[in-house]
Structure formats: C-alpha cells, structure tokens
XYZ file of C-alpha atoms in Angstrom:
716
model
C 4.211 -26.268 -7.570
C 1.719 -27.655 -5.062
C -1.494 -25.658 -4.829
C -3.122 -25.714 -1.384
C -6.484 -24.691 -0.062
C -7.693 -24.186 3.514
C -11.228 -23.064 4.238
C -12.434 -20.926 7.115
C -14.736 -22.473 9.699
C -18.257 -22.485 8.296
C -21.004 -22.672 10.888
C -24.431 -24.267 10.438
C -26.873 -23.273 13.135
C -28.320 -26.773 13.218
C -27.468 -29.874 15.293
C -24.828 -32.248 14.010
C -27.268 -35.124 13.507
C -29.595 -33.056 11.309
C -26.648 -31.903 9.195
C -25.602 -35.534 8.732
C -29.088 -36.452 7.566
C -28.911 -33.662 4.994
C -25.397 -34.621 3.925
C -26.319 -38.258 3.194
C -28.872 -37.103 0.648
C -26.048 -36.033 -1.649
C -25.502 -39.651 -2.590
C -25.445 -41.519 -4.902
C -25.686 -38.331 -6.998
C -26.531 -34.668 -6.470
C -28.561 -32.599 -8.965
C -27.020 -29.400 -7.604
C -23.579 -30.580 -8.763
C -23.937 -31.367 -12.491
C -20.399 -32.730 -12.759
C -21.155 -35.331 -10.029
C -22.559 -38.046 -12.299
C -22.758 -41.059 -9.977
C -21.161 -42.896 -7.065
C -20.851 -46.560 -6.090
C -20.225 -47.982 -2.641
C -16.924 -49.880 -2.592
C -16.894 -50.939 1.082
C -18.842 -50.242 4.240
C -18.413 -50.936 7.933
C -20.700 -50.355 10.901
C -19.789 -51.085 14.476
C -22.127 -53.289 16.461
C -23.309 -50.397 18.607
C -23.874 -48.169 15.561
C -21.521 -45.456 16.769
C -18.980 -45.892 13.958
C -19.865 -45.920 10.301
C -17.140 -46.024 7.642
C -18.118 -45.995 3.982
C -15.928 -45.818 0.893
C -17.358 -44.643 -2.423
C -16.065 -44.424 -5.983
C -17.330 -41.153 -7.457
C -17.739 -40.492 -11.173
C -17.159 -36.914 -12.324
C -17.759 -35.321 -15.731
C -15.126 -32.586 -15.860
C -15.885 -29.620 -18.086
C -12.655 -29.690 -20.085
C -11.826 -29.066 -23.762
C -12.609 -32.061 -25.985
C -9.057 -32.015 -27.293
C -7.696 -32.417 -23.783
C -10.086 -35.286 -23.053
C -9.115 -36.937 -26.327
C -5.408 -36.627 -25.580
C -5.962 -37.958 -22.059
C -8.105 -40.793 -23.390
C -10.872 -40.462 -20.796
C -14.412 -39.124 -20.655
C -14.835 -39.256 -16.875
C -12.606 -38.764 -13.861
C -12.915 -41.049 -10.824
C -12.309 -40.159 -7.196
C -12.285 -42.335 -4.096
C -14.011 -40.851 -1.058
C -13.877 -42.322 2.421
C -16.262 -41.057 5.108
C -15.680 -41.885 8.777
C -18.656 -41.012 10.978
C -18.270 -41.199 14.745
C -21.719 -40.668 16.226
C -20.387 -41.000 19.734
C -18.020 -38.046 19.310
C -20.326 -36.393 16.766
C -17.652 -36.014 14.055
C -17.450 -36.840 10.363
C -14.080 -36.982 8.622
C -14.017 -37.142 4.830
C -10.932 -38.100 2.830
C -10.812 -38.063 -0.953
C -8.165 -38.647 -3.590
C -8.117 -39.053 -7.357
C -7.960 -42.504 -8.899
C -7.710 -41.332 -12.508
C -4.219 -40.134 -13.571
C -2.949 -40.734 -10.033
C 0.592 -41.179 -11.408
C 0.445 -37.757 -13.081
C -1.802 -35.687 -10.810
C -2.062 -35.980 -7.026
C -5.191 -34.554 -5.408
C -5.931 -34.890 -1.696
C -8.902 -33.447 0.147
C -9.894 -33.625 3.780
C -13.141 -32.312 5.260
C -14.607 -32.554 8.720
C -17.910 -31.807 10.395
C -17.752 -31.261 14.147
C -19.856 -29.817 16.934
C -19.395 -26.095 17.570
C -17.163 -25.715 20.661
C -19.431 -23.113 22.245
C -22.861 -24.359 21.183
C -23.559 -28.086 20.979
C -26.618 -27.459 18.790
C -24.502 -25.922 16.014
C -22.178 -27.659 13.549
C -18.813 -26.544 12.166
C -17.346 -27.487 8.803
C -13.769 -27.210 7.518
C -11.937 -28.489 4.496
C -8.427 -28.512 3.104
C -7.004 -29.746 -0.167
C -3.806 -29.966 -2.167
C -3.135 -30.290 -5.891
C 0.192 -31.426 -7.333
C 0.460 -31.857 -11.111
C 3.564 -33.879 -11.942
C 3.019 -34.008 -15.706
C 0.067 -33.983 -18.076
C 1.064 -34.239 -21.726
C 2.359 -30.679 -21.723
C -0.965 -29.257 -20.506
C -0.005 -28.880 -16.833
C -0.986 -25.214 -16.597
C -4.339 -25.811 -18.327
C -5.183 -28.742 -16.092
C -4.299 -26.730 -12.994
C -6.626 -23.895 -14.039
C -9.470 -26.322 -14.810
C -9.032 -28.131 -11.497
C -8.977 -24.922 -9.455
C -11.984 -23.553 -11.328
C -14.102 -26.628 -10.595
C -12.945 -26.888 -7.022
C -13.712 -23.272 -6.128
C -17.089 -23.590 -7.843
C -17.982 -26.590 -5.699
C -16.740 -24.876 -2.529
C -19.174 -22.029 -3.108
C -21.997 -24.530 -3.514
C -21.112 -26.577 -0.430
C -23.158 -24.654 2.114
C -25.912 -24.037 -0.421
C -26.300 -27.795 -0.978
C -26.567 -28.621 2.730
C -29.133 -25.860 3.222
C -31.082 -27.190 0.195
C -31.379 -30.635 1.758
C -32.190 -29.121 5.162
C -35.171 -27.385 3.560
C -36.112 -30.666 1.909
C -36.064 -32.425 5.285
C -38.153 -29.665 6.788
C -40.728 -30.015 4.003
C -40.931 -33.710 4.877
C -41.519 -32.821 8.514
C -38.048 -33.815 9.716
C -36.646 -31.061 11.913
C -34.979 -33.183 14.579
C -32.756 -36.253 14.514
C -31.999 -37.856 17.887
C -28.423 -38.244 19.018
C -26.776 -41.606 19.081
C -27.159 -43.509 22.352
C -25.438 -46.766 23.217
C -27.758 -49.768 22.924
C -28.687 -51.560 26.149
C -26.529 -54.615 26.789
C -26.569 -57.356 29.393
C -24.029 -57.316 32.231
C -22.192 -60.349 30.902
C -21.826 -58.887 27.413
C -20.531 -55.476 28.398
C -16.836 -56.306 28.670
C -16.443 -58.410 25.523
C -18.663 -56.153 23.411
C -16.756 -53.025 24.319
C -13.463 -54.736 23.642
C -14.547 -55.884 20.174
C -15.883 -52.440 19.291
C -12.668 -50.724 20.249
C -10.596 -53.257 18.307
C -12.783 -52.929 15.222
C -12.619 -49.162 15.343
C -8.870 -49.186 15.726
C -8.426 -51.449 12.721
C -11.015 -50.049 10.335
C -11.336 -46.368 11.220
C -8.324 -44.254 10.209
C -6.949 -41.606 12.487
C -8.640 -38.729 10.680
C -7.095 -36.170 12.983
C -3.623 -37.374 12.070
C -4.450 -37.273 8.378
C -5.752 -33.727 8.734
C -2.661 -32.673 10.594
C -0.510 -33.939 7.748
C -2.513 -32.181 5.056
C -3.174 -28.789 6.552
C -0.743 -28.462 9.405
C -3.530 -28.176 11.986
C -4.716 -30.777 14.445
C -8.441 -31.229 14.027
C -9.164 -34.034 16.463
C -12.574 -34.482 17.960
C -13.745 -32.132 20.693
C -13.815 -35.018 23.102
C -10.021 -35.276 23.223
C -8.987 -33.263 26.228
C -5.302 -32.940 25.334
C -5.898 -31.531 21.842
C -7.172 -28.074 20.784
C -10.866 -27.848 20.160
C -12.001 -27.422 16.561
C -13.228 -23.999 15.650
C -11.994 -22.127 18.678
C -11.916 -18.398 17.880
C -8.271 -18.072 18.973
C -6.826 -20.176 16.159
C -9.525 -20.370 13.478
C -11.388 -17.866 11.341
C -15.145 -18.125 11.117
C -16.751 -17.558 7.702
C -19.354 -15.232 9.217
C -16.600 -13.236 10.931
C -14.774 -12.885 7.599
C -17.881 -11.584 5.861
C -18.717 -9.168 8.688
C -15.270 -7.702 9.372
C -13.180 -8.471 6.279
C -15.659 -8.437 3.403
C -16.743 -10.814 0.655
C -13.791 -12.990 -0.298
C -13.602 -15.777 -2.828
C -12.852 -19.252 -1.442
C -9.245 -19.046 -2.625
C -8.821 -15.596 -1.077
C -10.168 -16.938 2.207
C -7.729 -19.809 1.944
C -4.765 -17.482 1.369
C -5.726 -15.409 4.400
C -6.091 -18.440 6.661
C -2.866 -20.077 5.528
C -0.808 -16.888 5.885
C -2.349 -16.211 9.288
C -1.612 -19.776 10.365
C 1.988 -19.469 9.172
C 2.420 -16.326 11.271
C 1.011 -18.023 14.352
C 3.444 -20.896 13.929
C 6.614 -18.992 13.035
C 6.388 -15.337 14.051
C 7.503 -14.646 17.605
C 6.393 -11.035 17.787
C 3.031 -9.338 17.631
C 0.721 -10.892 15.035
C -0.899 -8.331 12.715
C -4.666 -8.054 12.752
C -6.561 -10.023 10.140
C -7.531 -6.946 8.140
C -3.883 -5.884 7.917
C -2.777 -9.349 6.746
C -5.484 -9.093 4.106
C -4.073 -5.752 2.931
C -0.695 -7.330 2.171
C -2.398 -10.173 0.294
C -4.422 -7.741 -1.792
C -1.295 -5.711 -2.533
C 0.265 -8.817 -4.103
C -2.865 -10.189 -5.783
C -3.145 -12.934 -3.131
C 0.225 -14.449 -3.963
C 1.084 -15.896 -0.549
C 4.840 -16.034 -1.047
C 5.092 -12.415 -2.206
C 2.700 -11.177 0.477
C 4.596 -13.071 3.165
C 7.892 -11.535 2.034
C 6.755 -7.906 2.171
C 4.805 -8.471 5.386
C 7.819 -9.970 7.159
C 9.909 -6.992 6.084
C 7.221 -4.680 7.404
C 6.973 -6.518 10.725
C 10.734 -6.213 11.178
C 10.566 -2.513 10.333
C 7.717 -1.928 12.797
C 9.642 -3.657 15.556
C 12.868 -1.746 14.884
C 11.131 1.619 14.911
C 8.553 0.829 17.611
C 5.761 1.885 15.270
C 3.134 -0.032 17.261
C 3.608 2.432 20.116
C 3.978 5.658 18.139
C 0.502 6.980 19.009
C 1.105 6.476 22.715
C 4.754 7.472 23.060
C 5.495 10.138 20.432
C 4.337 13.745 20.645
C 4.621 15.766 17.418
C 6.689 18.985 17.657
C 4.629 22.137 17.986
C 5.785 23.401 14.598
C 4.065 20.407 12.989
C 0.854 21.027 14.867
C 0.941 24.676 13.805
C 2.099 24.472 10.198
C 1.269 20.983 8.900
C -1.977 21.694 7.035
C -3.638 18.312 7.409
C -6.094 16.545 9.699
C -8.986 14.065 10.010
C -12.446 15.312 9.069
C -15.509 13.039 9.494
C -15.970 10.315 6.834
C -16.990 9.883 3.200
C -20.216 8.349 1.879
C -18.769 4.833 2.094
C -17.943 5.274 5.776
C -14.211 5.603 5.183
C -12.355 8.023 7.487
C -11.628 11.252 5.614
C -8.226 12.938 5.810
C -7.910 16.500 4.501
C -4.540 17.854 3.350
C -4.196 21.471 2.215
C -0.926 20.882 0.421
C -1.057 24.133 -1.506
C -1.075 26.102 1.755
C 1.767 24.132 3.340
C 5.361 25.340 3.487
C 7.031 22.015 2.713
C 10.488 23.534 2.473
C 10.088 25.350 5.778
C 8.957 22.158 7.525
C 11.899 20.167 6.182
C 14.383 22.914 7.046
C 12.938 23.324 10.540
C 12.461 19.653 11.428
C 14.348 17.428 9.042
C 12.980 14.499 7.112
C 12.734 12.051 10.008
C 10.274 14.116 12.042
C 8.061 14.573 8.994
C 8.185 10.857 8.270
C 7.325 9.977 11.861
C 4.367 12.357 11.735
C 3.083 10.730 8.540
C 3.429 7.313 10.203
C 1.375 8.507 13.164
C -1.298 9.671 10.706
C -1.378 6.218 9.125
C -1.579 4.487 12.507
C -4.461 6.762 13.455
C -6.089 5.863 10.129
C -5.927 2.150 10.956
C -7.547 2.817 14.314
C -10.318 4.877 12.734
C -11.011 2.128 10.186
C -11.617 -0.333 13.025
C -13.947 2.115 14.751
C -15.919 2.800 11.569
C -16.240 -0.931 10.899
C -18.065 -1.257 14.206
C -20.125 1.906 13.727
C -21.333 1.178 10.182
C -21.653 -2.582 10.535
C -19.591 -3.387 7.437
C -15.888 -3.871 6.692
C -13.963 -0.600 6.296
C -10.255 -1.164 5.755
C -9.125 2.050 4.029
C -9.559 5.790 4.183
C -10.181 8.612 1.737
C -7.738 11.471 1.359
C -8.787 14.890 0.062
C -5.863 17.005 -1.159
C -6.474 20.680 -1.885
C -3.811 22.093 -4.206
C -4.982 25.707 -4.171
C -1.730 27.685 -3.909
C 0.595 24.984 -5.288
C 3.562 26.603 -7.020
C 7.229 26.199 -7.768
C 8.034 26.438 -4.067
C 6.484 22.994 -3.675
C 8.750 21.666 -6.415
C 11.781 22.292 -4.221
C 13.819 19.274 -5.186
C 14.965 18.138 -1.719
C 11.350 18.442 -0.561
C 10.202 16.277 -3.455
C 12.867 13.725 -2.586
C 11.610 13.681 1.002
C 8.084 13.134 -0.335
C 9.283 10.236 -2.452
C 10.898 8.583 0.533
C 7.728 9.008 2.591
C 5.689 7.490 -0.266
C 8.112 4.571 -0.429
C 7.838 3.849 3.304
C 4.041 4.148 3.336
C 3.615 1.970 0.237
C 5.793 -0.747 1.779
C 4.178 -0.800 5.220
C 0.594 0.410 4.752
C -0.550 -1.256 1.515
C -4.157 -0.958 0.392
C -5.003 1.612 3.067
C -5.862 4.384 0.608
C -9.376 3.811 -0.648
C -9.649 6.985 -2.703
C -7.583 10.129 -3.305
C -9.465 13.270 -4.317
C -7.125 15.945 -5.706
C -8.899 19.296 -5.965
C -8.066 22.624 -7.596
C -4.982 21.291 -9.365
C -3.067 24.228 -10.890
C -1.048 24.148 -14.077
C 2.110 23.291 -12.216
C 0.573 20.048 -10.898
C 1.558 17.865 -13.918
C 5.184 18.621 -13.120
C 4.847 17.330 -9.559
C 2.814 14.369 -10.788
C 5.512 13.458 -13.311
C 8.056 13.379 -10.503
C 6.144 11.299 -7.955
C 3.858 9.026 -10.006
C 6.561 6.451 -10.917
C 6.970 5.729 -7.204
C 3.276 5.034 -6.621
C 1.899 1.526 -7.024
C -0.392 0.964 -10.028
C -3.257 -0.191 -7.805
C -2.937 3.007 -5.772
C -2.771 5.243 -8.854
C -6.091 3.894 -10.077
C -7.716 5.369 -6.968
C -6.737 8.950 -7.846
C -9.386 11.431 -8.996
C -8.015 14.808 -10.141
C -10.064 17.974 -10.579
C -8.756 21.247 -12.016
C -10.159 24.612 -10.980
C -13.739 24.342 -9.756
C -14.510 21.116 -11.609
C -14.991 19.383 -8.269
C -18.244 21.335 -7.823
C -19.824 19.859 -10.969
C -21.241 16.421 -11.892
C -18.999 13.570 -10.850
C -17.329 15.863 -8.342
C -17.008 16.023 -4.601
C -20.718 15.494 -3.850
C -20.508 11.995 -5.338
C -18.132 10.958 -2.570
C -18.749 13.249 0.413
C -22.032 14.348 1.960
C -22.853 17.994 1.436
C -23.072 18.577 5.193
C -19.383 17.788 5.776
C -17.744 19.504 2.797
C -15.102 21.827 4.361
C -15.779 25.537 4.473
C -12.654 26.407 2.457
C -14.183 24.404 -0.412
C -17.402 26.447 -0.234
C -18.988 23.857 2.053
C -21.060 24.212 5.184
C -18.787 22.412 7.641
C -16.132 24.176 9.664
C -12.854 22.338 9.236
C -10.320 22.253 12.079
C -7.380 21.504 9.791
C -4.550 24.042 10.360
C -4.251 26.629 7.604
C -0.505 26.136 7.238
C 1.486 29.207 6.278
C 5.170 29.995 6.042
C 7.345 28.468 8.758
C 9.349 31.282 10.396
C 12.978 31.122 9.412
C 13.881 31.547 13.063
C 12.869 27.886 13.390
C 15.170 26.751 10.570
C 18.307 24.798 11.201
C 21.199 27.106 10.434
C 23.879 26.569 7.843
C 26.336 25.820 10.652
C 24.039 23.073 11.908
C 23.808 21.701 8.399
C 27.573 21.457 8.295
C 27.741 19.867 11.733
C 27.954 16.102 11.297
C 25.647 15.403 14.211
C 22.914 17.781 13.075
C 23.364 17.578 9.322
C 20.094 17.379 7.398
C 19.349 14.642 4.898
C 20.200 17.201 2.182
C 23.897 16.826 2.947
C 24.651 15.171 -0.397
C 22.408 17.530 -2.365
C 23.536 21.060 -1.480
C 26.825 22.665 -2.348
C 28.286 25.779 -0.746
C 29.862 28.619 -2.680
C 31.462 31.942 -1.816
C 30.847 35.012 -3.954
C 33.336 37.893 -3.836
C 33.246 41.360 -5.261
C 34.685 40.951 -8.724
C 34.651 37.129 -8.433
C 31.235 35.556 -9.103
C 30.574 31.847 -8.683
C 29.568 30.028 -11.879
C 28.548 26.482 -12.750
C 28.332 24.908 -16.206
C 25.388 22.831 -17.443
C 25.588 21.150 -20.831
C 22.282 20.663 -22.639
C 22.040 18.140 -25.461
C 18.295 18.197 -26.091
C 16.454 21.458 -26.539
C 13.438 21.977 -24.268
C 15.196 20.339 -21.329
C 14.387 21.799 -17.928
C 17.070 23.316 -15.697
C 15.861 23.581 -12.095
C 17.575 25.324 -9.189
C 17.145 25.938 -5.515
C 19.457 28.126 -3.457
C 19.599 30.021 -0.192
C 21.438 33.304 0.165
C 23.153 32.735 3.498
C 25.180 35.940 3.568
C 25.107 39.211 1.593
C 23.100 40.138 -1.492
C 23.695 38.580 -4.899
C 22.546 38.849 -8.517
C 21.534 35.600 -10.210
C 22.063 35.275 -13.987
C 21.687 32.579 -16.623
C 23.770 32.635 -19.797
C 23.989 30.484 -22.928
C 26.989 29.771 -25.128
C 27.464 27.574 -28.161
C 30.993 26.703 -27.104
C 32.290 25.412 -23.828
C 34.345 27.738 -21.647
C 37.784 26.592 -20.596
C 37.636 24.624 -17.317
C 39.281 26.380 -14.368
C 42.647 25.163 -13.218
C 42.328 23.312 -9.927
C 45.624 24.595 -8.601
C 44.932 28.196 -9.458
C 44.488 30.701 -6.685
C 43.882 33.541 -9.073
C 40.731 34.730 -10.707
C 39.570 31.351 -11.973
C 39.280 29.302 -8.769
C 39.213 30.204 -5.124
C 38.735 27.792 -2.232
C 37.615 29.166 1.097
C 36.316 27.664 4.347
C 32.832 28.904 3.460
C 32.712 27.198 0.062
C 34.184 27.126 -3.448
C 34.344 29.924 -5.961
C 34.628 29.042 -9.632
C 34.640 31.405 -12.620
C 34.014 30.051 -16.112
C 33.379 33.068 -18.323
C 36.716 34.170 -19.747
C 37.566 37.846 -19.433
C 38.093 38.083 -23.188
C 34.548 36.860 -23.891
C 32.087 39.503 -24.978
C 28.402 39.426 -24.069
C 26.338 39.152 -27.233
C 29.175 37.631 -29.236
C 30.579 34.722 -27.240
C 27.618 34.202 -24.930
C 24.137 35.607 -24.382
C 21.886 36.303 -21.425
C 18.752 34.162 -21.475
C 17.149 35.576 -18.303
C 16.895 39.016 -16.815
C 19.121 39.442 -13.745
C 17.440 38.495 -10.465
C 18.510 40.382 -7.332
C 18.356 38.170 -4.217
C 18.678 39.521 -0.697
C 20.365 37.900 2.272
C 18.128 35.281 3.903
C 16.027 34.644 0.806
C 15.268 31.199 -0.639
C 14.962 30.972 -4.399
C 13.506 28.157 -6.442
C 12.991 28.218 -10.162
C 13.328 26.526 -13.524
C 14.205 27.355 -17.098
C 12.973 25.574 -20.215
C 15.918 25.655 -22.620
C 15.422 26.738 -26.227
C 18.719 25.588 -27.665
C 21.323 22.914 -27.002
C 24.741 24.036 -25.889
C 26.259 25.274 -22.655
C 24.345 27.139 -19.943
C 26.126 29.021 -17.181
C 24.402 29.756 -13.873
C 26.060 32.704 -12.171
C 25.846 34.143 -8.646
C 27.371 37.625 -8.648
C 28.128 40.060 -5.851
C 25.441 42.761 -5.761
C 26.886 46.301 -5.671
C 24.648 48.876 -4.009
C 23.723 51.727 -6.393
C 24.596 55.257 -5.291
C 22.009 58.020 -4.961
C 21.547 59.531 -8.441
C 20.956 63.109 -7.220
C 24.052 63.594 -5.048
C 26.300 60.748 -6.154
C 26.637 60.045 -2.427
C 25.780 56.672 -0.883
C 22.530 56.414 0.989
C 22.455 55.547 4.704
C 20.715 52.224 3.977
C 23.377 51.376 1.414
C 26.162 52.102 3.878
C 24.529 49.989 6.603
C 23.971 47.152 4.173
C 27.578 47.294 2.997
C 28.796 47.091 6.572
C 26.943 43.793 6.974
C 28.929 42.248 4.135
C 32.383 41.849 5.605
C 35.257 41.685 3.143
C 32.834 42.009 0.235
C 31.916 38.317 0.537
C 28.594 36.543 0.022
C 27.669 32.940 0.618
C 25.097 30.724 -1.114
C 24.005 27.111 -0.737
C 22.632 25.743 -3.982
C 21.272 22.682 -5.708
C 20.624 22.245 -9.450
C 19.212 19.484 -11.580
C 18.487 18.967 -15.270
C 15.343 17.091 -16.218
C 15.202 15.626 -19.697
C 12.527 16.815 -22.074
C 11.205 13.267 -22.473
C 10.244 13.289 -18.786
C 8.140 16.403 -19.191
C 6.569 16.018 -22.599
C 3.106 17.487 -22.404
C 3.918 19.462 -19.261
C 5.992 22.330 -20.640
C 3.191 24.851 -20.461
C 2.874 24.055 -16.789
C 6.434 25.140 -16.178
C 6.191 28.235 -18.296
C 3.016 29.541 -16.694
C 3.381 28.320 -13.144
C 3.379 31.892 -11.866
C -0.365 32.023 -12.569
C -1.177 29.960 -9.512
C 1.363 31.254 -7.037
C 0.679 30.677 -3.383
C -0.957 33.307 -1.231
C 0.778 31.977 1.831
C 2.311 35.335 2.584
C 2.214 38.836 1.227
C 5.978 38.798 1.515
C 6.196 36.119 -1.179
C 7.288 37.580 -4.516
C 8.007 36.045 -7.873
C 9.983 36.734 -10.983
C 8.867 34.951 -14.109
C 9.928 35.428 -17.686
C 8.669 33.910 -20.892
C 10.640 30.701 -20.483
C 11.393 30.562 -16.755
C 9.802 30.610 -13.356
C 11.465 31.579 -10.093
C 10.134 32.198 -6.635
C 11.653 33.976 -3.676
C 10.442 33.846 -0.103
C 11.675 36.069 2.653
C 10.745 36.227 6.311
C-alpha cells in the first residue's frame, strides 16, 4: 500500500529571498538533523542572468534502524538524490527528492516548494508532499514502513524550526534583508540573443516542477506568475498551518496530511455541500485517521444529510409543542473548557408518553436539531474563547429514573437514535456527566452500552446519589456560578421540567392499527381480548434460573387482573382450530388459554406474584427475576367487581363500571421479552429494588413491587 503525505501551507512572515538565504545554510550538513550526515553536489547550473539556479545533491543519511535490519540489508547509510530548482525571477523554489538506495525495493518521492504568499509579497509559503511504496524488503516491509514514517514525521516537525534557527543566525550576523533578483543590464545588441539562450537553457535544464507536483499530490502548484493557473496558498483551496492550529487544534503532521487529502478529495469528487473542516476532522478522529474508513462513513453521512435535508433542519422545522413542553432538555451556558453545555433531565421525562404521542421520527428529528444547534454553538464558542472547540458536554440528571424508563419500545427508540447520532455526528460529545444514577441505572446501561462507540464510552462520568457534590465531581467541570438550581446550584435553569404527557395526546389503538398512522412499535405489540371466564395467557420457557422476564402492556378496554404462574411441566398447546375454551380469535385480538381446567393451583402450578389489578387506560411496565427454570405463564384475567359486603348488593360505581365493559370483554396490547441472566450479571439487585427510586413525576403514579419483581402503573 502506498503511503502518502500532504502538508498544509506553512507561512513564514519573511521575504522569499531571506528564507532562501536561511535554507542554503542547511548544506552540506545540518546539526539540527543528526541523521543528515553529509551531502555532495552532483551537478549545478546557473543561467547567465542568475535568475535560474538548479543544483543536484547526493545526501547521506544515517537511519536509526535496528542493527539486525542494517546487517540484513547490507548497508550502513541510505542515499537520497535531491534536486533544487530556484527561479529568482518568479521567486519560487521547487525541491524534488528520491531514494537511490534500495530503489528497486522501496520507492520514495518527495516534492517541496517555497513560493511568495499570494496576499503578501513579503511573506513566504511552504508546502510539501511525499509518497512511500515498499515493494519488498526481506520480509521486513512493515518494520521499514514504520521506521520511514517515524523519521519523516520527525523531520517535518523540525522543518520550520530549522529555517527559523538559521533566520536568527542571519540576524545575529546583521543580515535582515536580501535584495530581490534584478536582471543585469545588457547592451541593445545582446538583448535578443541573450534572452533566447536563457529561455532555451531553462527549458532544457529546469524541469517543470509544477507538472511534477501535480503528478505527486494531485494539485497544480505552478508559480504565482502564471495567470492561467491557481495561485499557491489561496485560502479557498489550501489549509494554512496557522489556521489549523487556531481553529482545529494541535495536529501531528500525519493528521494534518489526512485532513488535507480528504478535504481535497471532497473538493474534487463531491458535488454537494462540502462539510466544514472541523466536521471532516471529526470523521477522521472517529476512525483513528484512517482515510479510507473515514471517507466511507463520511460519504454515507453526506448522502443521509442530503436525503433528509438535515442542513436546513434548524431553519425549516418547528418542533411540536408537546416536545417543547415535555422534553426535559436544553442548552445551558458552557463548561470550564468552553464547550457548550446541554442539560437533560432524563429521570423527569416521560419517554413512553413522548413516543406514544409523537412517534419515533419526531423524537429523532428533534435530537438531530439539538445536534445541529450543538455544531453551531461550537463554532461560536471557538470564536469567543479563541481556541478550537469541536464538541459539547452533556449533563444527564437521572433523579427519578425507574422501570417506566425501561419500557422496551422506548429503549429500542433510544438505541436507534444513538445509532443515527453515532454515524452522523462522531466525536461531538466531549464529556457526558451522569448524575444521581439510581439502582436501576445499571439495567439501562447494560441495554444501551453495546451500541455506543468505545471512544464515546470513555467520556462518560457516572455519579450515584450526591457523589457529584464531592471531590472529582461537578465543580471540576462546571463553574459554580452556572450549576443548575435543581442540582443545588445558584443558576436558574430554563430547561423544561418534563412531567407525564397527557394521554389525550397519545395516538389511539385504532391509529396504531391504521397502516398509515401505525407507530414503529407495530412489530413489537400484540393485541389480546380478555373475556369473563376466558383469560388470555402466554407461555415463557426459562432454561436458566435468574433470567429476567420483562413486560409492558396497556389496558385499552375494561379492567383486568395480571398474574404470573410457574409450572415444572409444559401445558398442552391450544388447538388452533378450536373455537371453544382454549382459543378464541376476535377482531380485537387473540385469546389463548393454557392452564388446563384439571390443573390445581399449588399442585400443578404455583403463583409467583401477587395479583395486580389494572384499570382501563393504565400502562404497566415491570419485570420478574426468575428463581427456577421451567415454564412461566403470564395471565390477563377479567376483573370481576366485588359486591358490597354489608348488603350483598352491587354498588352504584360497580354497576356503572360494568356498563362500560360491553359483553364482558377487555382488551390489552402487550409486549414481553426475556433477558438472559448473563446479560444482567451484577445488576440483579437493581431490578429487585428499583422501586426505591421511583419517579415523582406525578402523584397519580403508583407501583407494585414484590421481593423478586417490579411493576409500575401510570394513569392519567
């Protein structure tokens, strides 16, 4: 594989002629480059008017390589041929170099050029490009490549330092100005023939350095005097080293090269909007500066942005009012590093209500708008603080997190959002501060962490309880003056407080079943009808004890009783063609009964949870940590209203409630999932005691929790 390097434009704020005087002092050897042992002049040409000077040198290098490798190669020194073409008339110097040693095994080409700055004729620009192609090297190709790149990057770093060293040396000698070249005076009769000879000599002896450069790096770097060619160092097509340091940060030479080459490739091939330099850099960092991998994911992202018009989302999309009212997140000043700070009160947010009211797409679009706003704020803070700021800090408050937030479809929506953000906004999260993590948090973390990039996970800082107030806590990252008031700080925070989304804003079950309005949960939920005397039951087989059975269901019609049973033997499967007691199919959903009428409770099966009465309109989420392997039956049973004990007559409320349940029929929509014990090892106590940190979103929120289970009901 050919390794390539392309430098940014490095600017010396000195005239070209003075830079050339400093450059010539590097020869025949340079004490600042220990590996540069010596150089001999092979050939030299000067034009009669002194404008052109071409010199070829043979340079002797002492490469710092293992003795074994040198012994196998049979050499102590490596020789390079360097050809310098100075055009004092155009004020350009083109430098070409290639290896002489092992030229049949290793091919190294380098091209450098010094030119006048296009906007200031008293400044000088420098650029270089190189390529390395190792054909074969006694089986040590990888080692030789690493050694070559190490030495080359080391010398690149020293390049500007060496010129500045010799500039100081010239200044100490009293040389601060070198006059520009001027054509010598000639007689009238000599003008024509002299000019003709000079042009001929130059054409024969001076190579077309611009053409060579174009072949090596893909850019035309002809002299500024050529009117038809682009000027070297123009800000539209080149990156300045000072600009990189100011707006993009300290990059190694190879990182700079990757950025420039990927940016150049985009300019040449991409027909749409070119990403900003800092965003290109994010993709490179996300793939450890592997250009091919970064280019692949960036092209996918550019296509995605174009398809979904993401570039215009801040200007064209208005979030629904329910998001503005109930999405408990917002921007809040900045952290100590100048990064924009985003605050998310996840524990106070009704994630299920938002998904049921809006659907996944609206939530995703809102998260995208937050990320686009984050990019804009990073640019603003870069200007304000005078240093590169390319990411933001997110503060997540988990006070109130409970089993409601582990609603499985909601978690799946979160995973999709994480996937989209990771793919299209890499390296935008500088730090994630997770505060007041309750016991249930490890469960959520186990679910989502596999979908988060390793580089991103290393930026997470998690604090339980009030640990964030101690050493190494929030004050290490955020100034005391801007800590939000809900975290015992002094700053009023405008982030919405969240709360339960009214169920009047939910999409109805009929809308869910409508193909045009169906939510993304269409493949997750199942519908079931529950009749008086005919409960609906589902069978879950557990192989490993301590597995976790999770459920989520909505009572769409009527009141039901929810039970969980365990049996060591499997019940007989219902007959599909039966219309009797075992299986009933209705337009509102299926009804399946598994517990045989001859089975006796306590002998053939046992109850592992106390019955849970669920009213019409309630949403129930919960989990059960199994004690034994075997067969577990989840049952939804018609709830019969108890009669008044004193008179044996039905109460008025009971009569009214019974009238609402036509034909003694209830309807539920449910989703269940079994999570293996290996996925939750070390997190069992979190499931068992999750009721300890239940949300205070609403006084109407109630919970039912037994020794080995946790359920939560919300009603509006």
